[in-house]
Coordinates of C-alpha atoms in Angstrom, one line a residue:
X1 CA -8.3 4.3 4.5
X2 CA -9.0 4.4 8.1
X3 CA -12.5 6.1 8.0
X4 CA -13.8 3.9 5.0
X5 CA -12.4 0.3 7.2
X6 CA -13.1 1.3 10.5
X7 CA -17.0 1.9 10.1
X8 CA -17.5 -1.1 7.6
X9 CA -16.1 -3.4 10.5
X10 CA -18.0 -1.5 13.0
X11 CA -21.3 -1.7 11.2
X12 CA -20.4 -5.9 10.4
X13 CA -20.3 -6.1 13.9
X14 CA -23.9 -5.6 15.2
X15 CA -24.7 -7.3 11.9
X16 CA -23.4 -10.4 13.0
X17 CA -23.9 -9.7 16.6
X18 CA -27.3 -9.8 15.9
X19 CA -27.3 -13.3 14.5
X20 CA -25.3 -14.9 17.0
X21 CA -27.5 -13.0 19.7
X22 CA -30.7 -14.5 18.4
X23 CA -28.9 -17.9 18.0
X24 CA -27.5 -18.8 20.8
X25 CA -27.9 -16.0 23.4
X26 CA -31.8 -15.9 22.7
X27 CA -32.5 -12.6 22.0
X28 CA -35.2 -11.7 20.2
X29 CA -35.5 -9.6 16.7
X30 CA -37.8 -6.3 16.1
X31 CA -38.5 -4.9 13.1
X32 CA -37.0 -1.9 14.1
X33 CA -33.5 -3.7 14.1
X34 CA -34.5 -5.5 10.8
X35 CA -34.3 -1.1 9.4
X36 CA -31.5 -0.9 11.0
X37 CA -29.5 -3.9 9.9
X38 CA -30.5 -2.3 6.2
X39 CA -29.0 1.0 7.3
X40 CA -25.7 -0.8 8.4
X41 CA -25.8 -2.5 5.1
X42 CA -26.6 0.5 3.0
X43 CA -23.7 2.9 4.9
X44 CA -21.0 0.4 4.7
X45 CA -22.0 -0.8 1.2
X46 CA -21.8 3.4 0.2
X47 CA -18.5 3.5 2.3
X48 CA -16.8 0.6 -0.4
X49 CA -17.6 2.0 -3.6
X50 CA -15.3 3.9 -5.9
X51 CA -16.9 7.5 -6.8
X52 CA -15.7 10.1 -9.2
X53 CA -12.3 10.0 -8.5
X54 CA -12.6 8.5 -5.4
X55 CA -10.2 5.1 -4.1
X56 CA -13.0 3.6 -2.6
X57 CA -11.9 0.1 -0.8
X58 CA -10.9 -2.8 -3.0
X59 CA -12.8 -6.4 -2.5
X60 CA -9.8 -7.6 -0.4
X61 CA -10.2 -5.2 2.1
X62 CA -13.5 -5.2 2.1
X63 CA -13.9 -9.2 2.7
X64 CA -11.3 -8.8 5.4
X65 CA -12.9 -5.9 7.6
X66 CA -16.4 -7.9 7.2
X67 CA -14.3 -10.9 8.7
X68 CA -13.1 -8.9 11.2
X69 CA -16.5 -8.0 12.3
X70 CA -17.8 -11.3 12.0
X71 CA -14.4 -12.0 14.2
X72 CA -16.0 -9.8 16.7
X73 CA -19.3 -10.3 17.1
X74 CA -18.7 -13.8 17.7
X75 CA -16.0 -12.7 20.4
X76 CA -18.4 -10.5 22.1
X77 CA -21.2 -13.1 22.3
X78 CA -19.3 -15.8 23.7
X79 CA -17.6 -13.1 26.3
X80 CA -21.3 -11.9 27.1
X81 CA -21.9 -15.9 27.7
X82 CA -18.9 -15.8 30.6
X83 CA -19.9 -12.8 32.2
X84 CA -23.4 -14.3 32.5
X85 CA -21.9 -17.1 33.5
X86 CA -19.0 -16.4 35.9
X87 CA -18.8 -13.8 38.5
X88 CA -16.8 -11.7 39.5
X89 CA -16.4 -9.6 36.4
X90 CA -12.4 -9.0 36.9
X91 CA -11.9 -12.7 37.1
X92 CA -14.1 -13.5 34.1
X93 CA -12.0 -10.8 32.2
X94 CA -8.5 -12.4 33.1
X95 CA -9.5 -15.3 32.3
X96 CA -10.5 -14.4 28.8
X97 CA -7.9 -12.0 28.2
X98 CA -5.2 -14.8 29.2
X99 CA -7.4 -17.6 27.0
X100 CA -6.7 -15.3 23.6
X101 CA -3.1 -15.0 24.3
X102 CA -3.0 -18.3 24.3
X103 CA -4.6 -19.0 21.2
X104 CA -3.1 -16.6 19.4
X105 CA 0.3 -17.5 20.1
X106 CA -0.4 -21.5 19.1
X107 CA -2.2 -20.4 15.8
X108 CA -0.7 -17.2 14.7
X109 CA 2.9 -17.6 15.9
X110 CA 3.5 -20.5 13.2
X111 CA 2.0 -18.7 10.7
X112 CA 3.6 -15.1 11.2
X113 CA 7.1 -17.1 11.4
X114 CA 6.4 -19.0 8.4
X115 CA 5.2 -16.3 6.1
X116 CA 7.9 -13.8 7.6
X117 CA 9.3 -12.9 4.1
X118 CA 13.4 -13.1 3.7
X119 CA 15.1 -9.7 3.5
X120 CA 18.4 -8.8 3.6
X121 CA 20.4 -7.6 6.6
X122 CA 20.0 -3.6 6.5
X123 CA 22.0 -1.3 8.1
X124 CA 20.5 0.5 11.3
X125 CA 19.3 3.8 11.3
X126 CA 19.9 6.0 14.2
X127 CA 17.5 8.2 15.2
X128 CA 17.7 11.5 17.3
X129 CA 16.5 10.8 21.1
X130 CA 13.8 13.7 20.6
X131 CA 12.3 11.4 17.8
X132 CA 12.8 8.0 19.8
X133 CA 11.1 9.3 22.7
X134 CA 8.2 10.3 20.9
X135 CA 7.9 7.0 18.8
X136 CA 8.1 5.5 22.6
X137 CA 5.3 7.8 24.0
X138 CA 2.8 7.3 21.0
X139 CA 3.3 3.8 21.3
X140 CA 3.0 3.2 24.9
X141 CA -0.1 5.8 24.8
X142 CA -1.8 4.0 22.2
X143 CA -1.8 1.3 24.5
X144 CA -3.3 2.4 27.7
X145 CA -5.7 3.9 25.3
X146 CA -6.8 1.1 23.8
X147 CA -6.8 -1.4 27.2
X148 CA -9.0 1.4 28.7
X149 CA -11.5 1.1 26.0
X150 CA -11.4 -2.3 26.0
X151 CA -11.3 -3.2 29.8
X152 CA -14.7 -0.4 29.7
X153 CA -16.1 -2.4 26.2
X154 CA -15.9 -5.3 28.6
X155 CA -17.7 -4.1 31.9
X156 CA -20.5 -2.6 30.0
X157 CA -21.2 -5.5 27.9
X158 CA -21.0 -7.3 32.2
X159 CA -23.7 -5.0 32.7
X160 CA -26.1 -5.0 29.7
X161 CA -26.9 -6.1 26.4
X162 CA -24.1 -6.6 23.7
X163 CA -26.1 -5.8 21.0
X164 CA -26.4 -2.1 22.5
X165 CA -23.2 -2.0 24.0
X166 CA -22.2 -2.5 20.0
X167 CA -24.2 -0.3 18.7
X168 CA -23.1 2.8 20.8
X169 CA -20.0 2.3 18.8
X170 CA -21.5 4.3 16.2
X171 CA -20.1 7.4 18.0
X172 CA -16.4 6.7 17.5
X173 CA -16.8 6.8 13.5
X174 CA -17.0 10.7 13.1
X175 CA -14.3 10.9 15.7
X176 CA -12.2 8.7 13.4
X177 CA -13.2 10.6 10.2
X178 CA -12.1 14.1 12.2
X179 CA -8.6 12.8 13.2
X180 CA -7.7 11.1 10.4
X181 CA -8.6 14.6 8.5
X182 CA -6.4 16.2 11.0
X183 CA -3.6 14.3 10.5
X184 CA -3.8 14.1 6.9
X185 CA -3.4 18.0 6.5
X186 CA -0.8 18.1 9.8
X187 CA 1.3 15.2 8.8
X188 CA 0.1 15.0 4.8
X189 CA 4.2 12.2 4.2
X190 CA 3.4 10.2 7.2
X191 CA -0.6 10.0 6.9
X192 CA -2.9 10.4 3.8
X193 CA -6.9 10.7 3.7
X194 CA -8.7 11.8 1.0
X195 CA -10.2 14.8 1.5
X196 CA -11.6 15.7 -1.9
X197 CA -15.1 17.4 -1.8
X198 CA -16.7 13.6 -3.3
X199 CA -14.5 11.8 -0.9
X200 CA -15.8 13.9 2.2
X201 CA -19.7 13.6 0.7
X202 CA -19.3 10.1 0.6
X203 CA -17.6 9.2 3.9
X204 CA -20.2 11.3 5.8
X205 CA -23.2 10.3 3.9
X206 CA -21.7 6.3 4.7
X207 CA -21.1 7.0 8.3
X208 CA -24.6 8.9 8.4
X209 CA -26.5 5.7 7.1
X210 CA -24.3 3.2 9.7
X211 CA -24.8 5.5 12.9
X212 CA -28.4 5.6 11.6
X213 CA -28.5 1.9 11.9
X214 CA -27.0 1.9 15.5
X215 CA -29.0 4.4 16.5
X216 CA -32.2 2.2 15.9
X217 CA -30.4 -0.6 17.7
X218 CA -30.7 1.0 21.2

């Protein structure tokens, strides 16, 4: 579920951001971030276990949204290192966006080719234009939403530290909690999020303990 992954990666993030901050970016460690890095722990840790009748998140999923925020927290230092390094900012950020193109398409492209499982040819179903130009719009909206965020993520990690820039992420977890509610009871075939009364209790209490954690980061 989207509002048990999304806030496990988030709160992995300023875990490991931490780390590679005091590594190789120098920064030092209070003990009010050592509280909060047990917050993070405790929230996402609440967030993965099965209660009641609950889903939970399986180990799987869990190892791979900690990777991802390992993934990112390394990707964030090492930007924070060019924008230190280079100026301006907009050159800095092609250059960087255009650099993990790159590497994506040399290491994924073999692999997404190679794993791409065999099906058989199915016929094509036509859709109505109504539904085709909304599949178009939700697509292309999604993405001027997310290089917005992104290109923003970017200038303010330019402009201060990346552990805080990381930790005001902590705001967009009850956003994604309400949504995915929303869309759950709007669109119940297309989306589904538990929304039992120990589900709810859970995901708050979880996303509670990992804004906590933020919060103490700033």
């Amino acid at each position: 579920e989207t509002s048990r992954v999304v806030p496990i990666t988030g709160s992995a993030v300023p875990l490991f951001t931490l780390v590679f901050a005091r590594l190789f970016l120098h920064e030092p460690l209070t003990s009010q971030q050592l509280w909060a890095t047990g917050l993070l722990i405790v929230g996402g840790a609440f967030l993965s276990l099965r209660l009641s009748s609950t889903r939970g998140i399986s180990g799987k999923s869990l190892m791979y949204a900690i990777g991802g925020g390992a993934a990112f927290a390394g990707y964030f230092a090492v930007v924070k290192h060019i924008y230190d390094t280079f100026d301006p900012f907009w050159s800095a950020f092609a250059y960087s966006r255009f650099a993990v193109g790159v590497v994506a398409l040399l290491l994924l492209g073999p692999v997404i080719w190679w794993a791409k499982p065999k099906r058989a040819p199915r016929k094509k179903k036509r859709s109505s234009k109504k539904k085709t130009q909304a599949i178009l719009l939700a697509f292309f909206g999604s993405k001027v939403l997310g290089t917005t965020m992104f290109i923003l993520q970017n200038y303010a990690i330019d402009l201060g530290s990346v552990t805080v820039v990381n930790a005001l992420q902590g705001t967009q977890y009850l956003f994604v909690l309400v949504v995915a509610v929303a869309l759950s009871r709007r669109l119940p075939k297309l989306y589904r999020e538990e929304v039992t009364r120990v589900a709810m209790t859970q995901k708050v209490l979880g996303i509670a303990g990992v804004s906590l954690g933020l919060a103490l980061l700033l």
